Structure formats: structure tokens, C-alpha cells
Short mmCIF file of C-alpha atoms in Angstrom, two decimals:
data_model
loop_
_atom_site.label_atom_id
_atom_site.label_comp_id
_atom_site.label_asym_id
_atom_site.label_seq_id
_atom_site.Cartn_x
_atom_site.Cartn_y
_atom_site.Cartn_z
CA MET A 1 68.52 -53.75 -12.95
CA ALA A 2 68.01 -49.85 -12.84
CA GLU A 3 71.49 -47.89 -13.37
CA VAL A 4 72.42 -45.20 -11.20
CA VAL A 5 74.20 -41.55 -11.50
CA VAL A 6 77.06 -40.76 -10.08
CA VAL A 7 77.89 -37.23 -10.42
CA GLY A 8 81.78 -36.01 -10.05
CA GLY A 9 84.96 -37.91 -9.73
CA GLY A 10 86.78 -36.96 -7.59
CA ILE A 11 87.45 -39.93 -4.22
CA ALA A 12 84.04 -39.34 -2.97
CA GLY A 13 82.84 -40.47 -6.83
CA ILE A 14 85.01 -43.02 -6.89
CA GLN A 15 83.67 -44.32 -4.10
CA ALA A 16 80.56 -44.33 -4.57
CA ALA A 17 81.04 -45.51 -8.30
CA LEU A 18 83.05 -48.80 -7.11
CA ASP A 19 80.43 -49.06 -4.13
CA ILE A 20 77.40 -49.34 -6.30
CA ALA A 21 79.31 -51.98 -9.37
CA GLN A 22 80.53 -53.92 -6.51
CA HIS A 23 76.50 -54.93 -5.51
CA GLY A 24 75.77 -55.27 -9.09
CA VAL A 25 74.36 -52.54 -9.93
CA ALA A 26 75.26 -50.40 -13.59
CA VAL A 27 76.91 -47.63 -13.12
CA HIS A 28 77.64 -43.70 -15.01
CA LEU A 29 80.01 -41.81 -13.75
CA VAL A 30 80.00 -38.79 -15.04
CA GLU A 31 82.67 -35.86 -14.86
CA ARG A 32 83.12 -32.41 -16.42
CA GLU A 33 87.09 -32.46 -16.14
CA PRO A 34 89.18 -34.05 -18.82
CA THR A 35 90.04 -37.10 -16.47
CA ILE A 36 88.53 -38.23 -13.00
CA GLY A 37 90.67 -37.77 -9.73
CA GLY A 38 89.26 -34.40 -8.56
CA HIS A 39 90.97 -32.70 -6.03
CA MET A 40 93.03 -34.91 -4.61
CA ALA A 41 94.75 -36.31 -7.60
CA MET A 42 97.16 -32.83 -6.96
CA LEU A 43 97.96 -33.35 -3.98
CA ASP A 44 101.42 -34.41 -2.23
CA LYS A 45 101.08 -36.61 0.18
CA THR A 46 98.20 -36.82 2.98
CA PHE A 47 97.27 -36.82 6.75
CA PRO A 48 98.64 -38.09 8.63
CA THR A 49 99.87 -40.93 7.41
CA ASN A 50 102.08 -38.95 4.03
CA ASP A 51 100.67 -42.06 2.34
CA CYS A 52 101.67 -40.74 -0.91
CA SER A 53 98.36 -39.42 -2.50
CA MET A 54 98.35 -40.99 -5.57
CA CYS A 55 99.19 -44.22 -4.40
CA ILE A 56 95.97 -44.21 -3.12
CA LEU A 57 94.30 -43.17 -5.57
CA SER A 58 95.06 -44.68 -8.23
CA PRO A 59 94.03 -47.53 -7.68
CA LYS A 60 90.77 -46.66 -7.79
CA MET A 61 91.22 -45.00 -11.13
CA VAL A 62 92.06 -47.63 -12.27
CA GLU A 63 89.75 -50.61 -10.87
CA VAL A 64 86.86 -47.53 -12.19
CA GLU A 65 87.93 -47.06 -15.56
CA ARG A 66 88.18 -50.79 -16.16
CA HIS A 67 85.46 -52.19 -14.44
CA PRO A 68 82.73 -54.04 -16.86
CA LEU A 69 80.07 -51.90 -14.61
CA ILE A 70 80.99 -48.11 -13.85
CA THR A 71 80.94 -46.37 -17.82
CA VAL A 72 82.95 -43.64 -17.74
CA HIS A 73 81.88 -39.88 -18.78
CA THR A 74 84.10 -37.83 -19.33
CA CYS A 75 84.27 -33.96 -20.40
CA THR A 76 80.47 -34.29 -19.42
CA GLU A 77 77.87 -32.62 -17.81
CA VAL A 78 74.88 -33.23 -16.25
CA THR A 79 71.79 -30.80 -17.87
CA GLY A 80 68.52 -31.56 -16.79
CA VAL A 81 66.74 -34.21 -14.29
CA GLU A 82 63.10 -35.90 -15.10
CA GLY A 83 61.08 -38.09 -12.65
CA GLU A 84 61.37 -39.59 -9.75
CA VAL A 85 62.79 -42.04 -7.10
CA GLY A 86 63.33 -45.54 -9.44
CA ASP A 87 62.75 -43.11 -11.95
CA PHE A 88 65.14 -40.36 -13.28
CA THR A 89 65.89 -39.71 -17.05
CA VAL A 90 69.21 -37.85 -16.69
CA ARG A 91 69.85 -36.10 -19.13
CA MET A 92 74.01 -34.67 -20.40
CA ARG A 93 75.26 -32.98 -22.45
CA ARG A 94 79.08 -33.68 -23.80
CA HIS A 95 81.80 -30.40 -25.14
CA PRO A 96 84.26 -32.40 -27.95
CA ARG A 97 88.13 -33.17 -27.06
CA TYR A 98 88.94 -32.73 -30.31
CA VAL A 99 90.42 -35.76 -29.91
CA ASP A 100 89.50 -39.49 -31.05
CA ASP A 101 89.53 -40.89 -27.11
CA GLU A 102 88.75 -44.28 -29.34
CA ARG A 103 91.54 -44.31 -30.90
CA CYS A 104 94.16 -41.64 -29.31
CA ASN A 105 96.08 -44.42 -26.79
CA GLY A 106 98.19 -41.27 -24.44
CA CYS A 107 101.18 -41.21 -26.29
CA GLY A 108 102.11 -37.92 -26.26
CA ASP A 109 103.70 -37.26 -29.35
CA CYS A 110 101.17 -34.25 -30.33
CA THR A 111 101.96 -33.23 -26.76
CA GLU A 112 105.27 -32.61 -27.58
CA VAL A 113 105.21 -31.19 -30.77
CA CYS A 114 102.60 -28.45 -29.94
CA PRO A 115 104.29 -25.00 -30.21
CA VAL A 116 101.56 -23.04 -27.76
CA GLU A 117 101.76 -23.17 -23.79
CA VAL A 118 99.53 -22.17 -21.65
CA TYR A 119 99.43 -22.03 -17.55
CA ASN A 120 97.66 -25.34 -16.32
CA ARG A 121 95.05 -25.32 -14.05
CA PHE A 122 96.54 -28.80 -12.63
CA ASP A 123 99.00 -27.45 -11.61
CA ALA A 124 97.08 -24.62 -10.11
CA GLY A 125 99.01 -21.76 -12.30
CA ILE A 126 102.35 -22.10 -11.34
CA GLY A 127 102.66 -25.03 -15.11
CA VAL A 128 102.34 -24.52 -18.02
CA ARG A 129 101.28 -26.72 -20.45
CA LYS A 130 100.42 -26.93 -24.52
CA ALA A 131 97.35 -26.73 -26.41
CA ILE A 132 96.78 -30.44 -26.64
CA TYR A 133 97.92 -32.60 -23.45
CA ARG A 134 96.81 -35.12 -21.04
CA PRO A 135 95.66 -33.07 -17.75
CA MET A 136 98.24 -35.32 -15.41
CA PRO A 137 100.57 -38.50 -15.77
CA GLN A 138 97.68 -40.85 -14.29
CA SER A 139 94.62 -39.55 -16.29
CA VAL A 140 92.18 -42.01 -16.50
CA PRO A 141 91.39 -41.63 -19.68
CA ASN A 142 94.54 -42.06 -20.64
CA VAL A 143 93.29 -40.02 -23.51
CA THR A 144 94.43 -35.99 -24.66
CA ILE A 145 92.30 -33.53 -25.12
CA ARG A 146 92.88 -29.77 -27.41
CA ASP A 147 92.13 -26.76 -26.15
CA ALA A 148 90.21 -25.56 -29.08
CA GLU A 149 90.34 -21.25 -27.45
CA HIS A 150 94.60 -21.49 -27.09
CA CYS A 151 94.95 -24.07 -30.20
CA ILE A 152 96.15 -22.07 -33.18
CA ASP A 153 95.22 -24.34 -35.59
CA CYS A 154 99.46 -24.97 -36.69
CA GLY A 155 98.32 -28.34 -38.02
CA LEU A 156 101.53 -30.42 -36.25
CA CYS A 157 99.92 -32.25 -33.59
CA TYR A 158 97.72 -33.68 -36.58
CA GLU A 159 100.81 -34.75 -38.75
CA ALA A 160 102.90 -35.95 -35.42
CA CYS A 161 100.00 -38.93 -34.41
CA GLY A 162 100.09 -42.00 -36.07
CA ARG A 163 96.93 -43.12 -35.20
CA GLU A 164 95.24 -39.93 -36.76
CA ALA A 165 93.44 -39.82 -33.87
CA VAL A 166 93.55 -35.40 -33.46
CA LEU A 167 89.63 -34.66 -35.30
CA HIS A 168 89.52 -31.60 -36.38
CA ASP A 169 86.79 -28.64 -34.42
CA ASP A 170 84.75 -29.68 -37.44
CA GLU A 171 84.77 -33.09 -37.15
CA ASP A 172 83.79 -33.34 -33.36
CA ARG A 173 81.41 -31.90 -31.45
CA GLU A 174 78.91 -31.32 -28.11
CA GLU A 175 76.63 -34.42 -27.32
CA GLU A 176 73.19 -34.30 -26.31
CA PHE A 177 72.37 -37.49 -24.50
CA SER A 178 70.39 -39.65 -21.38
CA VAL A 179 70.48 -42.43 -19.37
CA LYS A 180 67.77 -44.24 -17.46
CA ALA A 181 68.61 -44.25 -14.16
CA ALA A 182 66.19 -45.39 -10.06
CA SER A 183 68.81 -42.81 -8.39
CA LEU A 184 71.90 -39.82 -8.19
CA VAL A 185 74.74 -39.35 -5.98
CA ILE A 186 76.38 -35.98 -6.02
CA THR A 187 80.22 -35.80 -6.01
CA THR A 188 81.21 -32.76 -7.26
CA GLY A 189 83.78 -31.41 -4.64
CA TYR A 190 84.68 -28.26 -4.34
CA GLY A 191 86.84 -24.95 -4.98
CA THR A 192 88.75 -23.44 -3.25
CA PHE A 193 88.52 -19.39 -2.39
CA ASP A 194 90.08 -16.98 -4.22
CA PRO A 195 92.99 -15.24 -2.00
CA ARG A 196 92.50 -11.78 -4.79
CA LYS A 197 89.02 -10.80 -2.31
CA LYS A 198 91.36 -10.54 0.46
CA GLY A 199 93.84 -7.00 -0.72
CA ASN A 200 95.95 -6.93 2.40
CA LEU A 201 97.02 -10.44 1.34
CA ARG A 202 98.85 -9.31 -1.68
CA TYR A 203 98.10 -12.38 -3.58
CA LEU A 204 99.52 -12.21 -6.90
CA SER A 205 101.01 -8.85 -6.86
CA ILE A 206 104.01 -10.05 -3.96
CA PRO A 207 105.06 -13.23 -6.17
CA ASP A 208 106.35 -15.03 -3.77
CA VAL A 209 102.08 -15.35 -1.67
CA ILE A 210 101.80 -18.27 -2.92
CA THR A 211 98.73 -20.83 -1.99
CA SER A 212 98.28 -23.40 0.24
CA LEU A 213 97.04 -26.21 -3.53
CA GLU A 214 99.91 -23.67 -5.26
CA PHE A 215 102.36 -25.74 -2.94
CA GLU A 216 100.65 -28.77 -2.47
CA ARG A 217 101.80 -28.89 -6.83
CA MET A 218 105.37 -27.17 -6.09
CA ILE A 219 106.39 -29.91 -4.03
CA ASN A 220 104.42 -33.19 -6.48
CA ALA A 221 106.96 -34.61 -7.84
CA SER A 222 105.44 -34.34 -11.20
CA GLY A 223 104.39 -31.15 -10.47
CA PRO A 224 106.29 -27.85 -12.86
CA THR A 225 109.16 -28.16 -10.01
CA GLY A 226 109.38 -31.61 -9.99
CA GLY A 227 109.07 -31.73 -5.48
CA GLU A 228 111.19 -29.08 -5.18
CA MET A 229 110.19 -26.06 -2.87
CA ARG A 230 110.74 -22.87 -5.15
CA ARG A 231 110.63 -19.18 -4.56
CA LEU A 232 108.64 -17.92 -7.94
CA SER A 233 110.36 -14.92 -7.33
CA ASP A 234 113.53 -16.02 -7.97
CA GLY A 235 113.58 -20.11 -8.40
CA THR A 236 115.71 -20.15 -5.38
CA LEU A 237 114.69 -22.38 -1.97
CA PRO A 238 113.42 -19.20 0.92
CA GLU A 239 115.21 -19.86 4.26
CA SER A 240 111.77 -19.33 5.74
CA VAL A 241 108.39 -20.30 5.36
CA VAL A 242 105.18 -18.57 7.18
CA PHE A 243 101.80 -21.13 6.65
CA LEU A 244 99.20 -17.94 7.09
CA GLN A 245 95.77 -19.93 8.48
CA CYS A 246 91.94 -19.33 7.96
CA VAL A 247 91.90 -17.38 4.57
CA GLY A 248 88.51 -16.85 3.28
CA SER A 249 87.75 -19.44 6.14
CA ARG A 250 86.13 -18.22 9.33
CA ASP A 251 85.73 -14.68 7.98
CA MET A 252 82.50 -12.86 7.76
CA GLN A 253 84.25 -10.11 5.83
CA VAL A 254 84.03 -12.66 2.68
CA ASP A 255 80.93 -14.18 3.70
CA ARG A 256 82.54 -17.59 4.59
CA PRO A 257 81.59 -17.61 8.49
CA TYR A 258 82.38 -21.41 8.43
CA CYS A 259 85.35 -23.69 8.96
CA SER A 260 87.28 -25.30 6.13
CA CYS A 261 88.14 -27.99 8.25
CA VAL A 262 90.80 -29.89 6.49
CA CYS A 263 93.31 -26.74 6.20
CA CYS A 264 94.99 -27.16 9.52
CA MET A 265 95.29 -30.50 9.00
CA ALA A 266 97.59 -29.57 6.36
CA ALA A 267 99.46 -26.76 6.86
CA VAL A 268 100.86 -29.00 9.74
CA LYS A 269 101.72 -32.11 7.20
CA ASN A 270 103.45 -29.57 4.75
CA ALA A 271 105.68 -27.88 7.39
CA ILE A 272 106.61 -31.13 8.50
CA LEU A 273 107.60 -32.20 4.69
CA ILE A 274 109.34 -29.09 4.40
CA ARG A 275 111.23 -29.55 7.79
CA GLU A 276 112.14 -33.54 6.96
CA HIS A 277 113.95 -32.48 3.21
CA HIS A 278 115.07 -29.60 4.87
CA PRO A 279 116.11 -28.75 8.26
CA GLU A 280 117.29 -25.55 7.99
CA ILE A 281 114.39 -23.94 7.34
CA ALA A 282 112.55 -22.40 9.51
CA VAL A 283 108.36 -23.03 9.68
CA THR A 284 106.19 -21.57 11.00
CA VAL A 285 102.08 -21.52 11.51
CA LEU A 286 100.14 -18.54 11.66
CA TYR A 287 96.49 -19.61 12.56
CA ILE A 288 94.08 -18.86 15.55
CA ASP A 289 92.73 -21.49 16.59
CA LEU A 290 94.53 -25.56 15.73
CA ARG A 291 91.52 -28.04 14.76
CA ALA A 292 93.41 -31.37 15.01
CA TYR A 293 89.96 -33.73 14.92
CA GLY A 294 90.37 -36.99 14.37
CA LYS A 295 92.13 -40.27 15.15
CA GLY A 296 95.62 -39.32 15.42
CA TYR A 297 95.67 -35.80 14.34
CA GLU A 298 96.88 -34.03 17.59
CA GLU A 299 99.99 -36.28 17.89
CA TYR A 300 100.66 -36.23 14.36
CA PHE A 301 100.55 -32.11 15.01
CA ASN A 302 102.26 -32.82 18.01
CA ARG A 303 104.79 -34.37 15.29
CA ALA A 304 105.95 -31.19 14.24
CA GLY A 305 105.50 -29.39 17.36
CA ASP A 306 108.81 -31.86 17.93
CA MET A 307 109.79 -31.35 14.08
CA GLY A 308 110.67 -27.71 15.43
CA VAL A 309 107.36 -26.05 14.08
CA ARG A 310 106.67 -23.13 15.31
CA PHE A 311 102.84 -22.81 15.99
CA LEU A 312 102.26 -19.16 16.06
CA ARG A 313 98.15 -17.93 17.71
CA GLY A 314 98.36 -14.78 15.56
CA LEU A 315 97.29 -12.86 11.79
CA PRO A 316 99.17 -10.18 10.81
CA GLY A 317 97.23 -7.75 9.55
CA GLU A 318 98.57 -7.52 5.74
CA ILE A 319 101.52 -8.49 3.79
CA ALA A 320 104.00 -6.14 2.51
CA GLN A 321 106.63 -5.95 -0.06
CA LYS A 322 110.03 -3.97 1.60
CA ASN A 323 113.45 -3.99 0.43
CA GLY A 324 112.93 -6.11 -2.13
CA GLY A 325 111.45 -9.20 1.06
CA ILE A 326 108.65 -9.91 2.68
CA GLU A 327 107.64 -8.81 6.11
CA LEU A 328 104.68 -9.63 8.62
CA GLN A 329 103.93 -8.35 11.96
CA VAL A 330 101.94 -10.80 14.09
CA GLU A 331 99.69 -9.79 17.28
CA ASN A 332 101.12 -13.66 19.74
CA SER A 333 97.85 -13.01 21.59
CA GLU A 334 98.76 -16.41 23.75
CA THR A 335 101.90 -12.90 24.70
CA GLY A 336 100.60 -9.84 23.63
CA GLU A 337 103.53 -9.46 21.65
CA VAL A 338 103.67 -7.86 18.23
CA GLU A 339 106.78 -9.83 16.03
CA THR A 340 108.35 -8.54 12.89
CA LEU A 341 108.66 -11.60 10.89
CA HIS A 342 110.75 -11.45 7.44
CA PRO A 343 110.04 -14.80 5.45
CA GLY A 344 111.25 -16.28 2.02
CA LEU A 345 107.22 -17.83 1.17
CA VAL A 346 104.10 -17.83 2.46
CA VAL A 347 101.80 -20.14 1.61
CA LEU A 348 97.70 -18.68 2.50
CA SER A 349 95.63 -21.80 3.07
CA VAL A 350 93.06 -20.97 1.63
CA GLY A 351 89.33 -22.25 1.94
CA MET A 352 87.34 -24.21 0.13
CA GLN A 353 83.62 -23.45 -1.36
CA PRO A 354 81.32 -24.79 -3.50
CA PRO A 355 82.47 -25.52 -6.83
CA ALA A 356 81.35 -23.39 -9.89
CA GLY A 357 78.05 -23.17 -11.42
CA MET A 358 77.39 -24.86 -8.07
CA GLU A 359 73.85 -22.92 -7.82
CA ALA A 360 72.75 -24.08 -11.51
CA LEU A 361 73.23 -27.98 -11.19
CA ALA A 362 71.07 -27.69 -8.24
CA GLU A 363 68.39 -25.83 -10.15
CA ARG A 364 68.73 -28.64 -12.66
CA LEU A 365 68.34 -31.58 -10.84
CA GLY A 366 66.01 -29.64 -8.36
CA ILE A 367 68.10 -30.03 -5.13
CA THR A 368 68.59 -27.02 -2.97
CA LEU A 369 71.70 -25.03 -0.70
CA GLU A 370 72.48 -23.65 2.47
CA LYS A 371 73.20 -20.59 2.67
CA THR A 372 76.65 -21.06 2.67
CA GLY A 373 76.13 -23.16 -1.55
CA PHE A 374 76.60 -26.55 0.22
CA VAL A 375 74.82 -28.72 -0.83
CA GLN A 376 71.33 -28.59 1.70
CA THR A 377 70.67 -32.13 3.36
CA GLN A 378 67.32 -33.95 4.94
CA ASP A 379 68.80 -33.78 7.83
CA GLU A 380 71.98 -32.71 9.00
CA LYS A 381 72.54 -35.84 12.54
CA MET A 382 70.22 -39.02 10.83
CA ASN A 383 69.62 -38.01 7.25
CA THR A 384 73.23 -37.39 6.08
CA VAL A 385 72.71 -38.46 2.62
CA ALA A 386 69.71 -37.26 1.30
CA THR A 387 68.60 -34.44 -0.45
CA ILE A 388 64.99 -33.01 -0.47
CA ARG A 389 64.22 -34.53 -3.35
CA PRO A 390 63.53 -38.84 -3.45
CA GLY A 391 66.53 -40.58 -4.52
CA ILE A 392 69.32 -37.92 -5.44
CA TYR A 393 71.71 -37.80 -2.15
CA VAL A 394 74.86 -36.32 -1.80
CA ALA A 395 78.25 -37.65 -0.44
CA GLY A 396 81.88 -35.90 0.21
CA THR A 397 82.70 -32.64 0.21
CA ALA A 398 79.45 -31.03 -1.68
CA VAL A 399 77.80 -31.27 1.77
CA ALA A 400 80.58 -29.41 3.64
CA PRO A 401 84.50 -29.39 3.88
CA LYS A 402 85.92 -32.47 4.71
CA ASP A 403 88.63 -34.10 4.78
CA ILE A 404 89.27 -37.70 2.91
CA PRO A 405 88.43 -40.18 4.95
CA ASP A 406 85.59 -38.54 5.79
CA SER A 407 84.36 -38.32 1.78
CA VAL A 408 85.32 -41.59 1.16
CA ALA A 409 83.11 -43.14 4.32
CA MET A 410 80.26 -40.71 2.61
CA GLY A 411 80.26 -41.76 -0.75
CA GLY A 412 79.98 -45.94 0.64
CA ALA A 413 77.08 -45.02 2.62
CA ALA A 414 75.53 -42.60 -0.55
CA ALA A 415 76.45 -45.87 -2.23
CA MET A 416 74.19 -48.03 -0.42
CA ARG A 417 71.50 -45.57 -0.47
CA ALA A 418 71.43 -45.56 -4.40
CA TYR A 419 72.38 -49.79 -3.96
CA THR A 420 68.61 -49.29 -2.34
CA ASP A 421 66.48 -47.78 -4.56
CA ALA A 422 67.97 -49.43 -7.59
CA LEU A 423 67.47 -52.71 -6.14
CA ARG A 424 63.86 -51.74 -4.93
CA ALA A 425 63.19 -50.56 -9.28
CA GLY A 426 63.70 -54.14 -9.95
CA PRO A 427 65.31 -54.48 -12.93
#
């Protein structure tokens, strides 16, 4: 039977790959990062149940790796697609790991001896990693990768590896290959807004102004602080925390007219987690409108209020640093009063945006994007997973900002469309 290619190894792509494979169709899961898992792997808890994110995701990642009909291609990008539905030729480029994935068992001996430390992108920049590393403890595949850009070629990792899995630069090169597929499912995920574009928020110039993704890594047990919330300036526990909503969402000044869908509930979730662990910390959420649209979300929002989380309707004009601390002036739009806040930590709820390279990928695939940069579908109401090119489907946050349940549901819908094409294509 014909095969299917799923581009993107986040939760939507994982779900799509599993659904297709469980119907007896072979799947190639293509991910440009060294591990599958996507943004969900970075999160601590999920709303509205506060379940551990990796407790949900890890079993699916392992199932994908072990499934006999799924081939996982990490460090790989799609470079072109020719043909038509039922008979696509998908060209790909595999970037080098500089580690033999057949020999490597992920023991970490090479990482321990590496003397180089650089900012860890998986920890949203607030942690560090070595020049040879695993992106996260639950990486799939469980193989290290050597960062040739930052490696000083000291040779220690070669000596430490008893399986001789670490390769020299000239032993591993980019590899071009292609596969035949009946259809494709695009689940490339999302990027996050860069708050440096909002100079008034002083991101990076004030250490204790951080993004929501950085906060997620901070409170994650596998994160750089071991799950402990800290001020980046001095490492102490803040006495108060302010969440600032709609940073890079619903903002025409930065060409982001849309709502990013998940930011309100993510802030509510993190506010609840703070109050559960540190009830002495005052938590305030500054917002325009609270969007609690999903099943159980309104009750979750009410629970936060009952736990002492304050919701103040209004946004500050700027974030200032005075006398070594942070100061925000906010007009409460419900009362008309101007309030001055002095939080120890400010969390910017940065909005979702299309991932880097989406425009180039769309050109290679022969599909179109909306003005916002997300993938355009045939119909926003009925045919929500089909692109303008027959046989290429899309799911998850590649279409628009979505939460995890909606991404999973959409991944399943796209999978069934792709499976139907594989059936029609025959053996």
C-alpha cells in the first residue's frame, strides 16, 4: 500500500502518524529538530486538568518510535514535492548529527566531559547545554547530537564514548533522499512572538521580565532551575508575579491582528500553579479580555479567582525599572482608577505565529498561506484540513493558534483524509 509523509513531529504530527499507521499504512514522520515532541515537550502542566505534559506526550513518542509502520526522520527537512495525489515524490535533506545513531545509546558520557556551554534553545534560552547534548531527557530518538558550530573539537567526547559513536566533521555529511507517498500531512507547529519588537516592555533589558515559554521551562522539573520559580536577576523567590496578556496578539502595531487562543488559559494555569506551591505570592493577570472558551475552561478560570489570583482589566503603557525594581502603571478599565504595581517578576504571554521557514516550505509544497502567514485551507468551516493542493493536508497550529486538544483532534482528521488517499492509491 502507498505511504504517507507527515511533516512536523509535534503533538499533532505524532497523533496523525499514529492514526495512519494504526490503519495499516506506512508513515514517514519528518522533523527538522533532533527530537520529536515539539512545544508540548517544553511545557510543565496542561490546562484545565493540570496533568503533567510529558506524562501524556512521552508514551505517544515512544509508541511512534516503536511502531513497525512508522519511520522517524529527525534533523530532516522537506526540500521539494513533485507529482499528484496518490503519487507524490517527496525530496528530503537530512542534516548531520555528527553522531552515529546506530551506535549511540544516549548514555551521556560525551556530554559530561564536554567543556563548552551555550544557551539551550529547548530551555527557551534561560538554561545552558553542552556542545554535544540530548535536547531533553525523554528525547526520541535517544541519541545525542554534536553542535558543530560551537564545538571546539577538543577530542574529549571521542575519547569518552566507549561505543565510538561520535563522528568527526568529515565523516558525516548532509544526505539527500526521496520517498514515494500518496499524500502528505503538514503539522509544522508554531513560533512565538519576539517581545523585543515591543520596546516599551523592556524584554531582555530588565532581567525579571521573561516570556511565558521561559516561565514554563523554569517551573518544569526538568528545566534549568529544577522546577523552582526564581528571579533571573538574583535567584530569589519573587514576592509578587504579574502576567501580561496579548503580547504580540490582537496588536496591529506589530501586524498581529489575531488572538493567539491559548495565552489566557496558559496564564491562568501558571497562576494556579504559583498559588498552589507558594500561596504567599501575590499573582495578578493584566488582560484585555479573558478567553475561556473550551470545555471546563470557565470553571478553571473561576478556580483561579477562588485561589486568590487577581484579574485586572488593563494593560500598562510600559514596564519601567526604578530603584532596582519593576514598576507598572495600569488603568483599571472597569473602575477608571490608575494603579501602580511593583512585581518581582513579569511574565509576558507571547502570542503564537507561524514557525520560521514556513513561507519557504509552503513554496516547496505548492500550497498558499494566509496574510497572517498560517497555512490557508480550502474552507474554514467544512474542509478545514485540506490545502489548495489535492493530497496535501494540514493540522494543528500550522493552520491557526490552537490548544493541545484541538491540535490532536485536527491531526486525527487530517490523518483520515491522508489514509483515504493511500487506500485509493492501492499497493
